[in-house]
CSV table of C-alpha atoms in Angstrom, one decimal:
chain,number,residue,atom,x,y,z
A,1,UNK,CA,13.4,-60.0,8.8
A,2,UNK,CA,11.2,-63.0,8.3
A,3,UNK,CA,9.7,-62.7,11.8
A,4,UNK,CA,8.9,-58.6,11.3
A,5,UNK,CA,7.4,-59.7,8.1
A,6,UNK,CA,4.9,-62.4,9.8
A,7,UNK,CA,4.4,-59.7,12.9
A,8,UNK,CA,3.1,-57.5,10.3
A,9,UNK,CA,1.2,-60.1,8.3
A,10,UNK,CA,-0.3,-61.2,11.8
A,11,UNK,CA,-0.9,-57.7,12.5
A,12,UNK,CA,-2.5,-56.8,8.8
A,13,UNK,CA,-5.1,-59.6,9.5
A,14,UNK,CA,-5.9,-58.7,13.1
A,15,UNK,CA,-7.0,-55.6,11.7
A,16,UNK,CA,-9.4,-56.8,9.3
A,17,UNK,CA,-10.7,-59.1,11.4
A,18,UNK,CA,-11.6,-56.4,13.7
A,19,UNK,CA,-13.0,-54.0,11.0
A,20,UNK,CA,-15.2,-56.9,9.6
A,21,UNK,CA,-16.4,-57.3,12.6
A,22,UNK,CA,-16.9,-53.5,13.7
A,23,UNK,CA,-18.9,-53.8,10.5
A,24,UNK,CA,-21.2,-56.1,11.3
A,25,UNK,CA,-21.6,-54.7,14.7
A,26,UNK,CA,-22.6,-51.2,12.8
A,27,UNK,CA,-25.1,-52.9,10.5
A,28,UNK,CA,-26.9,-54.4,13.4
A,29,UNK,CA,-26.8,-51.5,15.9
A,30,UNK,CA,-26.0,-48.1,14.4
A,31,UNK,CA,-29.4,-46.2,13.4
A,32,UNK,CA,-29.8,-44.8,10.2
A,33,UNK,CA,-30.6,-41.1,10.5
A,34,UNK,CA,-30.0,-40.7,6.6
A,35,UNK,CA,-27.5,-37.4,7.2
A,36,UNK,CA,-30.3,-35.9,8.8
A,37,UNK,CA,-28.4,-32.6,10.3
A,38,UNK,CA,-26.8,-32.7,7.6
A,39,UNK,CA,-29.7,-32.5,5.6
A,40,UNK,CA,-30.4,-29.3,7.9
A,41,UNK,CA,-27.6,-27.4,7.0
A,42,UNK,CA,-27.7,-28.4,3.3
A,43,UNK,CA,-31.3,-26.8,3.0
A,44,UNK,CA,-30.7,-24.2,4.8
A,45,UNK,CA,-27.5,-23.0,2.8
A,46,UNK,CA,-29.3,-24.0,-0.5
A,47,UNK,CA,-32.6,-21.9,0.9
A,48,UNK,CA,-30.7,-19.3,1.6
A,49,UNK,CA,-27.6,-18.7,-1.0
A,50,UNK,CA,-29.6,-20.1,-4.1
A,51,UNK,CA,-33.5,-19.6,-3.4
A,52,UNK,CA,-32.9,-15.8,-1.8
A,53,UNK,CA,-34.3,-16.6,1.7
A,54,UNK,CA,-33.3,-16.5,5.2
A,55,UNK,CA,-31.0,-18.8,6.6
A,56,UNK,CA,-32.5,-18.6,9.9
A,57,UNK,CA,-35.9,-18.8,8.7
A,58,UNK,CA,-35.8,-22.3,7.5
A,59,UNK,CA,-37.1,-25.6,8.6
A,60,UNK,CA,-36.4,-29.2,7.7
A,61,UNK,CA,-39.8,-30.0,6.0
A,62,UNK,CA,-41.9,-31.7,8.4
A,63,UNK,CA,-40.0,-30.3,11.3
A,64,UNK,CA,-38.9,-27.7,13.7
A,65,UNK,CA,-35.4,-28.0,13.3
A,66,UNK,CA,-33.3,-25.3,11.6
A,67,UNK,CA,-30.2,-23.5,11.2
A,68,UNK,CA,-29.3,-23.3,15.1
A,69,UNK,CA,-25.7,-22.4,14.2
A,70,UNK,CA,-24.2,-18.5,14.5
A,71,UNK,CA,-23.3,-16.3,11.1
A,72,UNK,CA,-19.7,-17.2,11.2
A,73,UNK,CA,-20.4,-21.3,10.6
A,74,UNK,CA,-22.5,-20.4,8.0
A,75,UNK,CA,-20.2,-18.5,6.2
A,76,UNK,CA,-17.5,-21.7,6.7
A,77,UNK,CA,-20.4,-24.1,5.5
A,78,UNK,CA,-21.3,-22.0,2.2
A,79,UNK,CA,-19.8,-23.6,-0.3
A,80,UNK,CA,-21.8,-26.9,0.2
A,81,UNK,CA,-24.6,-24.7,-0.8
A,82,UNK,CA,-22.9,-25.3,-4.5
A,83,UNK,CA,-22.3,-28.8,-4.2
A,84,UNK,CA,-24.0,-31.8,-4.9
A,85,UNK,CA,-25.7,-33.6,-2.2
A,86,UNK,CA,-23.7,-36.7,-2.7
A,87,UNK,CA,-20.6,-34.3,-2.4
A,88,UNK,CA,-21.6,-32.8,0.4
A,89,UNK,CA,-22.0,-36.3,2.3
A,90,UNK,CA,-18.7,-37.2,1.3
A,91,UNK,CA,-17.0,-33.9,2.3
A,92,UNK,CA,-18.9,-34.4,5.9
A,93,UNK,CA,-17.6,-37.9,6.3
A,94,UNK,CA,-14.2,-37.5,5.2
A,95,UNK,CA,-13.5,-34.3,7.1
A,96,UNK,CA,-15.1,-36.5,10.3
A,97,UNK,CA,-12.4,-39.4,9.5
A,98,UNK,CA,-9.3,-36.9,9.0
A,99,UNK,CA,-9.8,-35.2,11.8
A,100,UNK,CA,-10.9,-38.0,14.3
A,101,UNK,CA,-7.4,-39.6,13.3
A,102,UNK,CA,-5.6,-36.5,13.8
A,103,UNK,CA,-6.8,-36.2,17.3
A,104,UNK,CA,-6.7,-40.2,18.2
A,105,UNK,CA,-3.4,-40.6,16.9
A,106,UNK,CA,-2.1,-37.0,19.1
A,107,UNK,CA,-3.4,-38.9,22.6
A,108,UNK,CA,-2.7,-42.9,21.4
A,109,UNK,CA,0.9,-42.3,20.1
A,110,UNK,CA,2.7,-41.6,23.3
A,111,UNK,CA,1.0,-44.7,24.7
A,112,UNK,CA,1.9,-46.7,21.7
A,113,UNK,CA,5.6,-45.2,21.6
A,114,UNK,CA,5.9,-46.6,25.7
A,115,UNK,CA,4.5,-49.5,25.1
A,116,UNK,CA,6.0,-51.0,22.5
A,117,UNK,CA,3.5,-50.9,20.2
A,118,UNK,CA,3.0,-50.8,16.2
A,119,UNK,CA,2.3,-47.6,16.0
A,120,UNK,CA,0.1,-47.5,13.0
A,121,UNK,CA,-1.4,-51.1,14.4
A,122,UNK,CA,-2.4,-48.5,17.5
A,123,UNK,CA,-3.6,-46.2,15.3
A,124,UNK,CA,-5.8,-48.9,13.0
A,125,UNK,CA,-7.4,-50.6,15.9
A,126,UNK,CA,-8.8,-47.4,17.5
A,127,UNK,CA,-10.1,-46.2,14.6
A,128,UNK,CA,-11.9,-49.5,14.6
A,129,UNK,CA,-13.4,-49.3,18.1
A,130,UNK,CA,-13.6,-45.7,17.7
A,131,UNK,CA,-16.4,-46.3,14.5
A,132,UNK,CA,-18.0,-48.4,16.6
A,133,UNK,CA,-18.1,-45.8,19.5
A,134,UNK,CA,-22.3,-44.6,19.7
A,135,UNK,CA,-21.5,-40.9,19.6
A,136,UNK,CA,-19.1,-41.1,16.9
A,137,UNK,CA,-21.2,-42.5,14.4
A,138,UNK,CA,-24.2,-40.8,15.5
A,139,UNK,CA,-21.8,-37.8,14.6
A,140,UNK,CA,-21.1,-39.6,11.1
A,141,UNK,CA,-25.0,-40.8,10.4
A,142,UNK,CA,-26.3,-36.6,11.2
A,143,UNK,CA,-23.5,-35.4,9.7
A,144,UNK,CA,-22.7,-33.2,12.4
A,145,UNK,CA,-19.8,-31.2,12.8
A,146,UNK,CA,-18.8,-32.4,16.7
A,147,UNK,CA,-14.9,-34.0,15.2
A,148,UNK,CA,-13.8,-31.0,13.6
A,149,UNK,CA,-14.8,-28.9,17.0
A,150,UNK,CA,-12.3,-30.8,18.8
A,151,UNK,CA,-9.9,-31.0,16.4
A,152,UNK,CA,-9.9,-26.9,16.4
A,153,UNK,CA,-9.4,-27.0,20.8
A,154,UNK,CA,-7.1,-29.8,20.3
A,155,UNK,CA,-5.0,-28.1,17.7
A,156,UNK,CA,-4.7,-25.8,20.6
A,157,UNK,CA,-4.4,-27.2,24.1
A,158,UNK,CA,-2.1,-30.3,22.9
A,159,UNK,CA,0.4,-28.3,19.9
A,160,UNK,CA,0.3,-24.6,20.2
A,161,UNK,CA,-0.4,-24.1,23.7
A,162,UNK,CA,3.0,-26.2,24.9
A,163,UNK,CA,5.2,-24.9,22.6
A,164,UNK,CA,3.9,-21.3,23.8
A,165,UNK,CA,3.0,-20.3,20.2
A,166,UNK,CA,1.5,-16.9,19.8
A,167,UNK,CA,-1.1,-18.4,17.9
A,168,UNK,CA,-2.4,-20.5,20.8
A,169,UNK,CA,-6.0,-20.0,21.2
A,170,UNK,CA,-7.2,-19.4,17.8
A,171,UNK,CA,-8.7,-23.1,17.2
A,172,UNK,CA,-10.9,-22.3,20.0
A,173,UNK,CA,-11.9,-19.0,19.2
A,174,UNK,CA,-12.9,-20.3,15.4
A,175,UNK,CA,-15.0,-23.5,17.2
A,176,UNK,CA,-16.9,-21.0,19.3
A,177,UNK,CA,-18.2,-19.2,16.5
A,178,UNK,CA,-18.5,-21.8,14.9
A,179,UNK,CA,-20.7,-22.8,17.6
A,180,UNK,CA,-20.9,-21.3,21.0
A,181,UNK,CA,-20.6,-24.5,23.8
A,182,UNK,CA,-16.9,-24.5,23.0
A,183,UNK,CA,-16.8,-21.1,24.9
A,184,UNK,CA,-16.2,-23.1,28.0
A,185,UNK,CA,-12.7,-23.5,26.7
A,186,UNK,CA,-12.3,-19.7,27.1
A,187,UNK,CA,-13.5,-20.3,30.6
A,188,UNK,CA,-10.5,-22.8,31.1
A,189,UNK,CA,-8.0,-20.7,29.6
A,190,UNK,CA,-9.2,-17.6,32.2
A,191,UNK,CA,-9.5,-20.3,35.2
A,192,UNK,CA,-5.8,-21.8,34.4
A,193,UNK,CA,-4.4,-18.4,34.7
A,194,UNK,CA,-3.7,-18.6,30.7
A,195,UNK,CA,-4.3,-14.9,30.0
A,196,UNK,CA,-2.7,-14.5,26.3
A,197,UNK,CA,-4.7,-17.1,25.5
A,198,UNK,CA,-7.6,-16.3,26.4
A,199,UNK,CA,-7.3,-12.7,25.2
A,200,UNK,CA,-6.2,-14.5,21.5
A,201,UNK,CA,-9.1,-16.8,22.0
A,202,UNK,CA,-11.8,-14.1,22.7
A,203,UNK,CA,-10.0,-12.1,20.0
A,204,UNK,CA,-10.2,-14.8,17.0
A,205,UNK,CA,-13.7,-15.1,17.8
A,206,UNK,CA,-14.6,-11.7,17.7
A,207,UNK,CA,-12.8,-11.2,15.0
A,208,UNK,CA,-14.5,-14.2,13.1
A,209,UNK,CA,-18.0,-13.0,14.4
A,210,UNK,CA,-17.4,-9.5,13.1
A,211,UNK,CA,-16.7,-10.9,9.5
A,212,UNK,CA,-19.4,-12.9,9.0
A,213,UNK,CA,-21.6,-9.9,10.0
A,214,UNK,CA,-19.6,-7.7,7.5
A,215,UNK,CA,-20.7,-10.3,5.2
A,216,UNK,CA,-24.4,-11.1,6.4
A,217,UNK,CA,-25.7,-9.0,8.5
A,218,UNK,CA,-29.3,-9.4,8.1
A,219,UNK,CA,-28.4,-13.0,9.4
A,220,UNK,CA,-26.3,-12.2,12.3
A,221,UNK,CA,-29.0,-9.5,13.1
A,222,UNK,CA,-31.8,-12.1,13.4
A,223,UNK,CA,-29.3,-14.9,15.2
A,224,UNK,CA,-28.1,-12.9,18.0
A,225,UNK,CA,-31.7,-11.3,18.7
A,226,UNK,CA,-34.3,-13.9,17.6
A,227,UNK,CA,-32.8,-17.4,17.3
A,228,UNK,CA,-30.4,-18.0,19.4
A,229,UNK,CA,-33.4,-17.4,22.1
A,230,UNK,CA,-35.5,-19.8,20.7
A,231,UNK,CA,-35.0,-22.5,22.2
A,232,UNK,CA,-37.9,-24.5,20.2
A,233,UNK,CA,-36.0,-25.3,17.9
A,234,UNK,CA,-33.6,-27.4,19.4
A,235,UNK,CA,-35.5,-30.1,20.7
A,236,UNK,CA,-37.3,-31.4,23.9
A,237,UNK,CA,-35.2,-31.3,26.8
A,238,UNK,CA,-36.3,-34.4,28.4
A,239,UNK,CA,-35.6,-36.5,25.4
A,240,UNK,CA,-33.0,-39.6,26.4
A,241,UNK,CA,-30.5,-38.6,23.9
A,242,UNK,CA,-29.9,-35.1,26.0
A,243,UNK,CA,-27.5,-36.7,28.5
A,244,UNK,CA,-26.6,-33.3,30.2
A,245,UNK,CA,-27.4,-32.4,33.4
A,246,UNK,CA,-30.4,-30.6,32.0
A,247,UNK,CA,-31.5,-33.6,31.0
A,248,UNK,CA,-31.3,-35.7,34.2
A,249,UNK,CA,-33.2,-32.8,35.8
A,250,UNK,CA,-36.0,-32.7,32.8
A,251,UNK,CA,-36.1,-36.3,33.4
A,252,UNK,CA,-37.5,-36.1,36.7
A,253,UNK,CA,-40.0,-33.9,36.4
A,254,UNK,CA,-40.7,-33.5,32.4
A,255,UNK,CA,-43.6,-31.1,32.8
A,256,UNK,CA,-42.3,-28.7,35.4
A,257,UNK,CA,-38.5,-29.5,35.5
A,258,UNK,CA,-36.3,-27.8,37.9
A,259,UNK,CA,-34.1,-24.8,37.0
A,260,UNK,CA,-33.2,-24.0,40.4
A,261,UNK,CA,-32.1,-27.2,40.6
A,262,UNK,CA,-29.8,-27.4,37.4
A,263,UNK,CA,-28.5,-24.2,37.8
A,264,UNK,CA,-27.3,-25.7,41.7
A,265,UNK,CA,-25.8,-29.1,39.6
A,266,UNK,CA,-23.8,-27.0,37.4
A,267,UNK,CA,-22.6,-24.4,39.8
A,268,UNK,CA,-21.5,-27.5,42.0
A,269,UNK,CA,-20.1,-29.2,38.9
A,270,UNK,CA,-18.1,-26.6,38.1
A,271,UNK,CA,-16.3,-25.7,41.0
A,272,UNK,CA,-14.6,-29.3,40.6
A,273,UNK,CA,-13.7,-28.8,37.3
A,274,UNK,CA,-12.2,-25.9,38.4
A,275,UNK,CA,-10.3,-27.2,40.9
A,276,UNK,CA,-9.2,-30.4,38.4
A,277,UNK,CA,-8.5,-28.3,35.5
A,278,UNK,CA,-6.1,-26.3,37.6
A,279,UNK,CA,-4.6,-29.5,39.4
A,280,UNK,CA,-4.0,-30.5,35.9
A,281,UNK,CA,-2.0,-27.4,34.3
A,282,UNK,CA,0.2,-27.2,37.2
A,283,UNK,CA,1.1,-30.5,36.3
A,284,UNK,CA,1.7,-29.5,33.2
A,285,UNK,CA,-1.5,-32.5,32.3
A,286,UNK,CA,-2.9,-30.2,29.2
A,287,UNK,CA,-4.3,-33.0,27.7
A,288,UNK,CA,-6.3,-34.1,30.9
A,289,UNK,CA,-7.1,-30.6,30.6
A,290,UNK,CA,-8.6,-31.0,27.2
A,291,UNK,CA,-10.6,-34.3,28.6
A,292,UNK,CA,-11.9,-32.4,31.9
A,293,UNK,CA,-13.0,-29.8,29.9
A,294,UNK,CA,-14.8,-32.1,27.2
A,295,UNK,CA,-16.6,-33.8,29.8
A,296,UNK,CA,-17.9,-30.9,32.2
A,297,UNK,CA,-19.3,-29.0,28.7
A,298,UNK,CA,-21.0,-31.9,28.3
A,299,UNK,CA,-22.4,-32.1,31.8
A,300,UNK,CA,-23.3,-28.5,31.8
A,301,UNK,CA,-24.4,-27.8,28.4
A,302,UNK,CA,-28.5,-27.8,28.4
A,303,UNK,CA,-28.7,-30.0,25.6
A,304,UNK,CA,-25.6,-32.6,25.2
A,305,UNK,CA,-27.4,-35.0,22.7
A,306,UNK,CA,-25.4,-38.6,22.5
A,307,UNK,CA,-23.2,-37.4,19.6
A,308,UNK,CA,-22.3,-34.6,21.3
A,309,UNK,CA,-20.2,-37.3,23.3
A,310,UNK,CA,-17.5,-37.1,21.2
A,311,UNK,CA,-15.9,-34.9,23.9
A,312,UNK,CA,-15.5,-37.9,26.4
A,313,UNK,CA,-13.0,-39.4,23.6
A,314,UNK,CA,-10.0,-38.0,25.2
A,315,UNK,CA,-10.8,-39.0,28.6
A,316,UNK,CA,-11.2,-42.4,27.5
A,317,UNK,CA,-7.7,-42.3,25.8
A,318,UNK,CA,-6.4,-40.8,28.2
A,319,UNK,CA,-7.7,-44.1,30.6
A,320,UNK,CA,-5.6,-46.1,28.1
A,321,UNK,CA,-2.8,-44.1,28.9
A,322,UNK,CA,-3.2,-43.9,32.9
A,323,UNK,CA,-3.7,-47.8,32.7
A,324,UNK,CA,-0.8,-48.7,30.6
A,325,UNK,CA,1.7,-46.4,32.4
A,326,UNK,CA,0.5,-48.2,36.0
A,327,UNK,CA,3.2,-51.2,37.1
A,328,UNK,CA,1.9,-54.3,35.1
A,329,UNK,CA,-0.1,-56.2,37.2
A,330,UNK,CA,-0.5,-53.8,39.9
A,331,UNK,CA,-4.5,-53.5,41.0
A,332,UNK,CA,-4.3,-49.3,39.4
A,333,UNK,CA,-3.7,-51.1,36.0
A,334,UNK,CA,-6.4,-53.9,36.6
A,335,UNK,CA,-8.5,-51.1,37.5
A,336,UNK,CA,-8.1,-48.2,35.2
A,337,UNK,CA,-8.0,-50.3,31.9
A,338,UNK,CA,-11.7,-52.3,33.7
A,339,UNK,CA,-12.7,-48.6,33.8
A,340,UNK,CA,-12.3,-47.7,30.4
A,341,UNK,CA,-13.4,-51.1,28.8
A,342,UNK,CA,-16.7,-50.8,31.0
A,343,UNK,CA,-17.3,-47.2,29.6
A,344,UNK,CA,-16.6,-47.6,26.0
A,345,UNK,CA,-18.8,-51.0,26.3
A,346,UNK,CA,-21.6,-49.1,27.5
A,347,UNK,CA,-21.2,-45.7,25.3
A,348,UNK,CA,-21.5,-48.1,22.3
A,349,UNK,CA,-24.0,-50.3,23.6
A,350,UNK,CA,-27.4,-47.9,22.8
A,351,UNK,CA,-27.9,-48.6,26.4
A,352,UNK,CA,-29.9,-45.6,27.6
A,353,UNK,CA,-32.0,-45.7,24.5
A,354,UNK,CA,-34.0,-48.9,26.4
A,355,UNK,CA,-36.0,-46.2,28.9
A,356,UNK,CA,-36.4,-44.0,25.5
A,357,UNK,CA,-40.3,-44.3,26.2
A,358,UNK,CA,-40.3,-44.6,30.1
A,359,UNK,CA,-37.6,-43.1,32.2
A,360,UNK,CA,-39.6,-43.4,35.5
A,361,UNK,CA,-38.5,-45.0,38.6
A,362,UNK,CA,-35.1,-46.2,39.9
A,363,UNK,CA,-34.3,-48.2,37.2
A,364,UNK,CA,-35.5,-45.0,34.8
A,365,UNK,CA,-33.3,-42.8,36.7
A,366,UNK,CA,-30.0,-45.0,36.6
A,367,UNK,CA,-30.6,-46.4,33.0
A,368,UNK,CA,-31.5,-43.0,31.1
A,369,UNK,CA,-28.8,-41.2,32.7
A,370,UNK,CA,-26.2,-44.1,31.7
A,371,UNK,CA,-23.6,-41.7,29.6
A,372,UNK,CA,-24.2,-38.7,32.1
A,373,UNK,CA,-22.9,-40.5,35.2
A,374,UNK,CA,-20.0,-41.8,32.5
A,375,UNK,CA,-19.3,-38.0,31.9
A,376,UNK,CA,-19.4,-37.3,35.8
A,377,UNK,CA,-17.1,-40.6,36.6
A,378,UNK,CA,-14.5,-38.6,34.2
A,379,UNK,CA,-14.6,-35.2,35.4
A,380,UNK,CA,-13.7,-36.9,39.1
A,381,UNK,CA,-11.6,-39.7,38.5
A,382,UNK,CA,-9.4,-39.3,35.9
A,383,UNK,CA,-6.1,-39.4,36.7
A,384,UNK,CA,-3.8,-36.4,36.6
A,385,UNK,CA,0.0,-36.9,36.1
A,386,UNK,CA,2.9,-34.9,36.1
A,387,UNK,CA,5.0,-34.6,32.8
A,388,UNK,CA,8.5,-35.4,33.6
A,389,UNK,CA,11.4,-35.1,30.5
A,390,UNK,CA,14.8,-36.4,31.7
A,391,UNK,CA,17.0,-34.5,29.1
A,392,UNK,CA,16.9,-35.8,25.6
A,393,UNK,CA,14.5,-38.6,26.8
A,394,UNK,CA,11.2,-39.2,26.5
A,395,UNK,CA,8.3,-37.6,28.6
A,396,UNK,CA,7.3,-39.9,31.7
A,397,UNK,CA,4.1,-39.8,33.7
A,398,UNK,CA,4.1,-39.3,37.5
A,399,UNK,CA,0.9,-38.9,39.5
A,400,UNK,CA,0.0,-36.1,41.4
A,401,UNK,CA,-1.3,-37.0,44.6
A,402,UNK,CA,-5.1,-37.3,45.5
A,403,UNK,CA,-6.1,-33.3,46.2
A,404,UNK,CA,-3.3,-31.7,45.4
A,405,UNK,CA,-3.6,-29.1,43.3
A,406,UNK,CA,-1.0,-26.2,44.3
A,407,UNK,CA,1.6,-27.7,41.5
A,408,UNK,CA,4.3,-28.3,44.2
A,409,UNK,CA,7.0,-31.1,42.9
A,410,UNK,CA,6.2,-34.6,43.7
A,411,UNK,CA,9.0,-36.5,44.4
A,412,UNK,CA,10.8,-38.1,41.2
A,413,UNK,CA,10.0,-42.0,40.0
A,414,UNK,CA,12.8,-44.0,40.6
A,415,UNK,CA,14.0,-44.3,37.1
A,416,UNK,CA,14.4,-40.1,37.1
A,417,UNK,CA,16.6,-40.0,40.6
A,418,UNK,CA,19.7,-40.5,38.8
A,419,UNK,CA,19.0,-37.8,36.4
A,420,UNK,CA,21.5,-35.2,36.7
A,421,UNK,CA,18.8,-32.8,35.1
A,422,UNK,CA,15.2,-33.1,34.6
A,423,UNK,CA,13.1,-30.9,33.2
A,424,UNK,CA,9.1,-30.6,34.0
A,425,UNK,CA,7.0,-29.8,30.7
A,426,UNK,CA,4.6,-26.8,31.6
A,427,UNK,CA,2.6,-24.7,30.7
A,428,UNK,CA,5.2,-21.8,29.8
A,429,UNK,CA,7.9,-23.8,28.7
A,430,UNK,CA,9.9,-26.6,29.8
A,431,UNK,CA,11.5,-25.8,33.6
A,432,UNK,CA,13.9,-27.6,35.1
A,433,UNK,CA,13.6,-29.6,38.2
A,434,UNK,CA,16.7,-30.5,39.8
């Protein structure tokens, strides 16, 4: 008893130690953008529900930045309309926390469970390094809605999709009309062979769409024909914080960038995510899934500002996870877990922000493009594993070899040969392998 108690006490003030010192780290490097998407939304809500306007005519005073969201998130985001700003803030951050927890703790607690570890000591300290994470609180200082996207596709692809739940692919319809980039996840569903889902996925967005223009249609009138073309109100594309493709290729040539070019980046990105995302579901790997797919949306999207980044959370987990299941002291440890200290060091680290003003030569093309080729390095070299569950045990990661992605049945880990049953968790179900 007394040594659980001083494990716990020891535990208690590792903790703080490691949130005071998050905080410091956030009071000399996180920027201060005073809520300003945030701000965005608020106005426009306020313009529109209270002062009789336009919600898609409105711009930040001093700006060019407006309501870039469809009908549908609008409707959602009405009631801060009717709140007071310091309400509003508070409802934005907490949501952010809730459902940044939610997710962490869904990837971190099957490493923590195998490891040995406290699990809410597991959960604490990532939530530490997670606040300290560039993107994430870039996503708390706008106010921006990037968290509660993934936790809608994670609600998904890691709870309803497994246990084969007719609701699966709701979450992702409601965060593509909420906003449209996670319609790539409708493309994974289609790609992975996932037809119900897909179908309840384009469905749940339709059917969300459709109400909001029930509701407004004057507004979805003018989004689907006027702003959702105009693309001047998003933002330059060769600014560092678009770490997208589009970005790299702006970059280069900021007055006449490429689209040929882009277009050729993304076709050839895609086809590997492809090929990974289907590697992974035949390994029954949903949640390297859900990390692929995070990261090529990011890669492909035309504007991925660094908040946006969020996505590449689960990859990074998922690292954790890779790393810790390897043989302790094996190289593939040493290796994975340098991987994932490197890129969390550097996706906190404001790096690319250095070439802000000058991204030109070598230098400019390596440094600017810091969190893209981070975003690449995931979409072709994290790990996929197969799921094995000996009966009544716990699941057990065994990886699939280098290229393979036909699903075929590696051979078992050692500790599963004696198994009289084992059973592989799919897609469809749990199957057995014998």
């Amino acid at each position: 008893m007394a040594q659980g108690a001083g494990r716990t006490i020891t535990q208690v003030v590792a903790v703080a130690a490691l949130a005071a010192a998050v905080t410091v780290f956030l009071s000399v490097a996180a920027v201060r953008h005073g809520f300003f998407d945030l701000q965005v939304y608020y106005g426009a809500l306020t313009y529109w529900a209270r002062d009789g306007g336009e919600i898609y005519d409105f711009l930040r005073p001093g700006t060019q930045y407006g309501f870039t969201y469809p009908p549908f998130a609008a409707l959602v985001m009405l009631p801060m309309a009717y709140l007071p700003w310091v309400a509003a803030i508070v409802v934005s951050v907490t949501a952010t926390v809730l459902t940044s927890a939610v997710v962490i703790w869904r990837l971190l607690d099957p490493v923590a469970r195998r490891s040995g570890w406290t699990r809410w000591f597991a959960l604490a300290v990532a939530l530490c390094l997670a606040a300290a994470y560039e993107p994430m609180r870039e996503t708390v200082n706008f106010g921006q809605v990037n968290m509660l996207l993934l936790f809608l596709v994670a609600v998904d692809l890691l709870w309803l999709l497994p246990a084969r739940s007719r609701w699966a692919g709701v979450g992702i319809g409601l965060a593509t009309a909420i906003k449209l980039t996670p319609g790539i996840f409708i493309v994974y569903l289609l790609v992975t062979g996932r037809w119900r889902a897909a179908l309840t996925t384009v469905g749940a967005a339709a059917v969300a769409t459709l109400v909001a223009a029930g509701f407004f249609p004057d507004a979805s009138r003018e989004f689907w024909t006027e702003a959702l073309w105009n693309t001047d109100r998003v933002g330059e594309l060769a600014f560092v914080s678009n770490q997208s493709l589009r970005g790299v290729v702006a970059r280069l040539d900021p007055q006449h960038p490429s689209t040929i070019a882009w277009l050729v980046l993304v076709l050839l990105t895609l086809v590997v995510w492809a090929w990974r995302s289907r590697a992974a579901v035949a390994a029954g790997d949903e949640a390297t899934g859900l990390a692929l797919t995070g990261a090529v949306m990011c890669l492909v999207s035309p504007v991925t500002w660094v908040h946006h980044l969020v996505w590449l959370l689960p990859g990074l987990i998922l690292l954790v996870d890779n790393g810790m299941a390897a043989p302790a002291r094996s190289r593939r440890r040493r290796l994975l877990l340098a991987a994932v200290v490197i890129g969390y060091a550097l996706l906190c680290s404001r790096i690319v922000w250095s070439w802000e003003k000058d991204f030109s030569g070598v230098d400019g093309f390596l440094g600017s493009n810091t969190y893209v080729w981070i975003s690449l390095a995931l979409l072709l070299g994290l790990p996929i594993r197969r799921w094995l569950t000996p009966a009544g045990g716990e699941r057990r990661g065994v990886d699939v070899p280098a290229g393979s992605a036909s699903g075929g049945v590696p051979q078992l880990a050692e500790q599963d040969r004696g198994a009289s049953t084992v059973q592989r968790h799919r897609v469809g179900g749990l199957v057995p392998v014998r």
